[in-house]
Short mmCIF file of C-alpha atoms in Angstrom, two decimals:
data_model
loop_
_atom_site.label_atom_id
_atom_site.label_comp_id
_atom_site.label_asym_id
_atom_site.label_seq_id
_atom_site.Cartn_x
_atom_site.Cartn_y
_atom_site.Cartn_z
CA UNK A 1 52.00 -72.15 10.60
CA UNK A 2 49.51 -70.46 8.17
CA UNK A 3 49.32 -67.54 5.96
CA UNK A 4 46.41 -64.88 6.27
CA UNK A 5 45.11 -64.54 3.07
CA UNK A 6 44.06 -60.60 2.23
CA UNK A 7 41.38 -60.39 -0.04
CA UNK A 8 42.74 -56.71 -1.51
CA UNK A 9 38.60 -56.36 -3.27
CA UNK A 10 37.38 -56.67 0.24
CA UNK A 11 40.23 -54.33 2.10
CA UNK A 12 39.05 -51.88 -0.64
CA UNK A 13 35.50 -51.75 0.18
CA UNK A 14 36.49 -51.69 4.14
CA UNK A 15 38.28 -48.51 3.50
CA UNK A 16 35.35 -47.03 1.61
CA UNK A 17 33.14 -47.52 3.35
CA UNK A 18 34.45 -45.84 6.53
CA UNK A 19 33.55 -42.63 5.51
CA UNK A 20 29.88 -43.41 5.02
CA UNK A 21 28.25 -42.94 8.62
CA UNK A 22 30.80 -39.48 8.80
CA UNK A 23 28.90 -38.16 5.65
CA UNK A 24 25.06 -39.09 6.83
CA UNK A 25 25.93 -37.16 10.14
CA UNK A 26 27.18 -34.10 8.25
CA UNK A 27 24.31 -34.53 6.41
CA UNK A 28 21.95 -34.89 9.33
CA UNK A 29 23.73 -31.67 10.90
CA UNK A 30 22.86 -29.45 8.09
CA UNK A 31 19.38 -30.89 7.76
CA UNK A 32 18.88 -29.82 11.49
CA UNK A 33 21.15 -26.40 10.87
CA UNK A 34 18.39 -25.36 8.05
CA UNK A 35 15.17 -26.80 9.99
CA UNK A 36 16.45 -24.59 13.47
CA UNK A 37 17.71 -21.57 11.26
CA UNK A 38 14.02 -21.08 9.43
CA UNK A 39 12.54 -22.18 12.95
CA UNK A 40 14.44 -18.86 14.22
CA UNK A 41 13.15 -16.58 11.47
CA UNK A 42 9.72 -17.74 11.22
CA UNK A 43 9.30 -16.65 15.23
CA UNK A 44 11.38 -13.15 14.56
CA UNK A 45 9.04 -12.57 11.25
CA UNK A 46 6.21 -13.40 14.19
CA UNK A 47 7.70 -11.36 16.79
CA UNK A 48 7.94 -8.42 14.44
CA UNK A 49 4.13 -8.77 13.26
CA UNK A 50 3.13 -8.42 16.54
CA UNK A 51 5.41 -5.91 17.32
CA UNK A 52 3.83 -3.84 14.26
CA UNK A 53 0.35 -3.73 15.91
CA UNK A 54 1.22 -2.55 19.34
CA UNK A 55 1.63 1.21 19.92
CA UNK A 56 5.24 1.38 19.79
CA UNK A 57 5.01 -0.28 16.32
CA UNK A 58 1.96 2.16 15.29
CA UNK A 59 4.46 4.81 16.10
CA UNK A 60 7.42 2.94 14.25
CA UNK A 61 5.46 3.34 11.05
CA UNK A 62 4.05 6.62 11.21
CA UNK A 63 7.72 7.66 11.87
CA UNK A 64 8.57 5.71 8.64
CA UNK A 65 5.81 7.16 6.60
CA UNK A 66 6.90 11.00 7.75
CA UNK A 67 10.69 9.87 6.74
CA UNK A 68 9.63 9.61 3.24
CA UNK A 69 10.70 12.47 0.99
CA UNK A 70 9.94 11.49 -2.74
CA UNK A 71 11.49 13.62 -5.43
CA UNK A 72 7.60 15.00 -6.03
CA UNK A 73 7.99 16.66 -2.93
CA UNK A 74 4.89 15.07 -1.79
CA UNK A 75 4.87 14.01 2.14
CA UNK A 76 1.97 12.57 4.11
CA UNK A 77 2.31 13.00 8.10
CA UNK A 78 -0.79 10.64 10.18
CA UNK A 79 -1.01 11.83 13.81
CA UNK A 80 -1.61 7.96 15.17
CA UNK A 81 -2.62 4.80 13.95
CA UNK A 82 -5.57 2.66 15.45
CA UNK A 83 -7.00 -0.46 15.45
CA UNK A 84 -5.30 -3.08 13.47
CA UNK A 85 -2.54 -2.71 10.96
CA UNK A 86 -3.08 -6.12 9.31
CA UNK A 87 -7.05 -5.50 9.00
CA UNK A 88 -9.40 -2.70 9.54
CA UNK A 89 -7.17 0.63 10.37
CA UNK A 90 -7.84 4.16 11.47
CA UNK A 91 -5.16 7.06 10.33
CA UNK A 92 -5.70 9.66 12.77
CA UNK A 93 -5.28 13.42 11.64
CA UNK A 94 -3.95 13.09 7.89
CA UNK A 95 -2.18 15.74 6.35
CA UNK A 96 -0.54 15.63 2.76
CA UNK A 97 1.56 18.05 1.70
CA UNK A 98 3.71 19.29 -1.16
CA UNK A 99 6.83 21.41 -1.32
CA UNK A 100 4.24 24.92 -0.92
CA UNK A 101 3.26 23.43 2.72
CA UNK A 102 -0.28 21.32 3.29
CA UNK A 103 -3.15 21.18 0.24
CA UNK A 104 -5.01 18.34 2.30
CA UNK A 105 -6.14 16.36 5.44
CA UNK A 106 -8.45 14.69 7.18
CA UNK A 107 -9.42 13.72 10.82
CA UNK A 108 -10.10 10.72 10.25
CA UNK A 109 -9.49 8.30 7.67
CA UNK A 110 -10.77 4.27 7.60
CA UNK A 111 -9.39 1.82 5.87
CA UNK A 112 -9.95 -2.05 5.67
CA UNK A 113 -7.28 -3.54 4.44
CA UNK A 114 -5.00 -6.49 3.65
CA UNK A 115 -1.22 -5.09 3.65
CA UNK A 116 0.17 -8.89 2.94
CA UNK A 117 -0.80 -8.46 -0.52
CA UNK A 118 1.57 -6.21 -1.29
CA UNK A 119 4.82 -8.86 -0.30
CA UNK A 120 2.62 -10.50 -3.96
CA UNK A 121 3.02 -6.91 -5.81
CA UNK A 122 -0.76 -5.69 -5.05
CA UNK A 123 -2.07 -3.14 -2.60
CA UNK A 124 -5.57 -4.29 -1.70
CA UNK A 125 -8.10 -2.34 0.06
CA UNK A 126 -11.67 -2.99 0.80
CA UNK A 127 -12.89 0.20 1.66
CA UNK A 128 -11.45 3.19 2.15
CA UNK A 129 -13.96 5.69 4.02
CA UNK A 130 -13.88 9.14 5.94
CA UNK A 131 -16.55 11.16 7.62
CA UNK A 132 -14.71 14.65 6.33
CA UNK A 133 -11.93 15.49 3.13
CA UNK A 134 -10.57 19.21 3.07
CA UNK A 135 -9.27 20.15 -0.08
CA UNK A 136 -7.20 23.33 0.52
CA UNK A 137 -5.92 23.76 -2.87
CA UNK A 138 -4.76 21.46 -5.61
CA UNK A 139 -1.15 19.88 -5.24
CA UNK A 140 1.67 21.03 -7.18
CA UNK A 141 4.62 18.59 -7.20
CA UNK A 142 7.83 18.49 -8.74
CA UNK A 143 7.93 16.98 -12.31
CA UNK A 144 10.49 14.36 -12.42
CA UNK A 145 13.69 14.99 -14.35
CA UNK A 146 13.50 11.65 -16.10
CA UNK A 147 10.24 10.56 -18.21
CA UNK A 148 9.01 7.63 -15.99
CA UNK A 149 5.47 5.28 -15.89
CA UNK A 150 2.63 7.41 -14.93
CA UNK A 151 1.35 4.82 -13.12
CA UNK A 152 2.92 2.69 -10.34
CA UNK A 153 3.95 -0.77 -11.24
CA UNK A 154 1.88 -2.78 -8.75
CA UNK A 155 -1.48 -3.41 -8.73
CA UNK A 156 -3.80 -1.05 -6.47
CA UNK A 157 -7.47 -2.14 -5.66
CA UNK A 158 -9.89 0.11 -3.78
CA UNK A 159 -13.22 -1.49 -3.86
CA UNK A 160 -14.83 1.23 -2.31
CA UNK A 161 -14.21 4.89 -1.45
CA UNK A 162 -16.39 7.20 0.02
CA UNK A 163 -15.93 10.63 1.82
CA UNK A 164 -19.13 11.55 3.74
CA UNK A 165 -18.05 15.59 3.46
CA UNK A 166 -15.72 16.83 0.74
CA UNK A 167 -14.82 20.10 1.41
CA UNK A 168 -13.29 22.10 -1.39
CA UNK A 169 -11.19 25.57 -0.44
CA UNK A 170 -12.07 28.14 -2.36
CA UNK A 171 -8.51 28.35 -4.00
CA UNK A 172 -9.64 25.36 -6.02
CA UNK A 173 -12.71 27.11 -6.90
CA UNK A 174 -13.35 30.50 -6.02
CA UNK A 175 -15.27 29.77 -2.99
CA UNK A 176 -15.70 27.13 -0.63
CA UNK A 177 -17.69 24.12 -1.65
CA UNK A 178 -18.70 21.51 0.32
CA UNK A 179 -19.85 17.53 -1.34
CA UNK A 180 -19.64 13.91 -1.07
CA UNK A 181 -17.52 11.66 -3.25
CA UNK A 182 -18.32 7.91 -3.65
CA UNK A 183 -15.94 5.25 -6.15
CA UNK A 184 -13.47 2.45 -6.64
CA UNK A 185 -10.82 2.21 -8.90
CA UNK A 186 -8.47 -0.65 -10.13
CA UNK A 187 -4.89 0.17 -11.42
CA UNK A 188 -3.51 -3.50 -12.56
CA UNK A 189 -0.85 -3.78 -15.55
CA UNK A 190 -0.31 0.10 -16.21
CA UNK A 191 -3.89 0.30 -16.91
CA UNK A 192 -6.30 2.17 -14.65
CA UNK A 193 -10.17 1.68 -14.46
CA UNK A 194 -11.70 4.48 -12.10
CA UNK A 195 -15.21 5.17 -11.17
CA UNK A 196 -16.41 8.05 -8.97
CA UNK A 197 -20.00 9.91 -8.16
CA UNK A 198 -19.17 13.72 -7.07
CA UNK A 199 -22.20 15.56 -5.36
CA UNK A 200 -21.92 19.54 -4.17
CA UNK A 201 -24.48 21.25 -2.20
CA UNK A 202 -25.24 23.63 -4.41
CA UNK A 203 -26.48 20.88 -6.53
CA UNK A 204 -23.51 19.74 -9.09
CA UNK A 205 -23.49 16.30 -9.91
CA UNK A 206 -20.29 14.50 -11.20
CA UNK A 207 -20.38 10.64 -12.96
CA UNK A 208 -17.15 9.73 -14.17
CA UNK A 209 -16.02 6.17 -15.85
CA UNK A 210 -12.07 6.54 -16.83
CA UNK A 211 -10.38 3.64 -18.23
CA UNK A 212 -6.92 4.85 -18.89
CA UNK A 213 -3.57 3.04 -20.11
CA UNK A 214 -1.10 6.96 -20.10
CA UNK A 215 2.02 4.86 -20.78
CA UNK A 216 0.30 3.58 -24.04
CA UNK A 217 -1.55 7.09 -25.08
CA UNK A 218 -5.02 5.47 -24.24
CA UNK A 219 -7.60 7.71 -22.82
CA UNK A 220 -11.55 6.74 -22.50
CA UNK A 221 -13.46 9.27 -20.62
CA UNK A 222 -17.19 8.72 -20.07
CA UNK A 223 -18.69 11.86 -17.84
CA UNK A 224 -21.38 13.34 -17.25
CA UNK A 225 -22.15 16.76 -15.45
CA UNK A 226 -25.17 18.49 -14.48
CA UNK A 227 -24.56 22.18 -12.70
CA UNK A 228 -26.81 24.79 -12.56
CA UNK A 229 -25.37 28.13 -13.52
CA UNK A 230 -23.37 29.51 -10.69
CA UNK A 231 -21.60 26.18 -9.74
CA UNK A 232 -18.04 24.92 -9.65
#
């Protein structure tokens, strides 16, 4: 009869090692839990982008955008969206208002666009264009209670902004005017670089270059006007 001889080094690294294949399939289940979980959100974040362009979701954020009541006062209703959200958009029948009822709207308002950019902290739009502007009267909003940044702390790019008719009520001026307006303008940083071309009828012409940092006390204001006598 013989003794077994137990080698305790060996027993050891029997015992430790049992756990080993236990750990690699936890690991291989949370691997799998992350990889399904980002698989499910990646096709809701898809469901809801298409959702967003469809009618119901046209109506989802015009319901949004009425919803909004800033302390300014300032609202913005748009009757119906068209045409793509995520690209080239038309904002049907515009109206902006302030706590004294509606100063402005529009028809028609078209807008190429690329509303990703602002998940990155920038609003960037290509062109901005309408066939007709009325200007009832100028706004007159409600100053904040609290000193705050005059200018919005994103970025804002319009490369191009035209309205074909500007029409100006004559509570802004006496009498009704009717123009065109033509610009761009580039707020980045809390600094604001604006350029617009203003044209009236009656034969006023407008050329304005602002570059503008309010939060620092910087103002530079190159304009130029040329009215004849009985003019805005």
């Amino acid at each position: 009869m013989s003794d077994a001889v137990t080698d305790p080094v060996a027993a050891a690294s029997e015992g430790l090692a049992e756990p080993v294949p236990r750990r690699r399939g936890l690991i291989s289940a949370l691997a799998k839990f992350v990889v399904t979980t980002a698989l499910v959100l990646l096709l809701l974040f898809g469901a809801l982008v298409a959702f967003l362009d469809t009618g119901p979701g046209h109506r989802f954020i015009v319901d949004r955008i009425a919803a909004m009541t800033p302390a300014s006062g300032l609202r913005i209703r748009i009757g119906r969206i068209e045409g793509s959200i995520w690209g080239r958009t038309l904002l049907k029948d515009v109206r902006v208002y302030d706590p004294d009822g509606l100063f402005a709207e529009s028809p028609e308002i078209e807008m190429d666009w690329r509303p990703i950019s602002f998940l990155f902290g920038r609003l960037l739009i290509h062109e901005l264009d309408s066939d007709l502007v009325i200007l009832h009267r100028l706004p007159d909003l409600v100053e904040a209670e609290e000193p705050g940044p005059v200018l919005p702390d994103y970025d804002i790019h319009i490369g191009e902004l035209e309205v074909a008719q500007l029409r100006i009520g004559e509570r802004v001026t006496g009498r009704e005017r009717v123009g065109s307006l033509r610009g761009e303008a580039e707020i980045r940083s809390g600094r604001a670089l604006i350029a617009l071309i203003a044209a009236v009828r009656e034969g006023d012409r407008l050329y304005v270059r602002l570059d503008a940092a309010p939060d620092r006390d910087r103002l530079d204001l190159d304009a130029r006007v040329r009215a004849p006598a009985d003019s805005v």
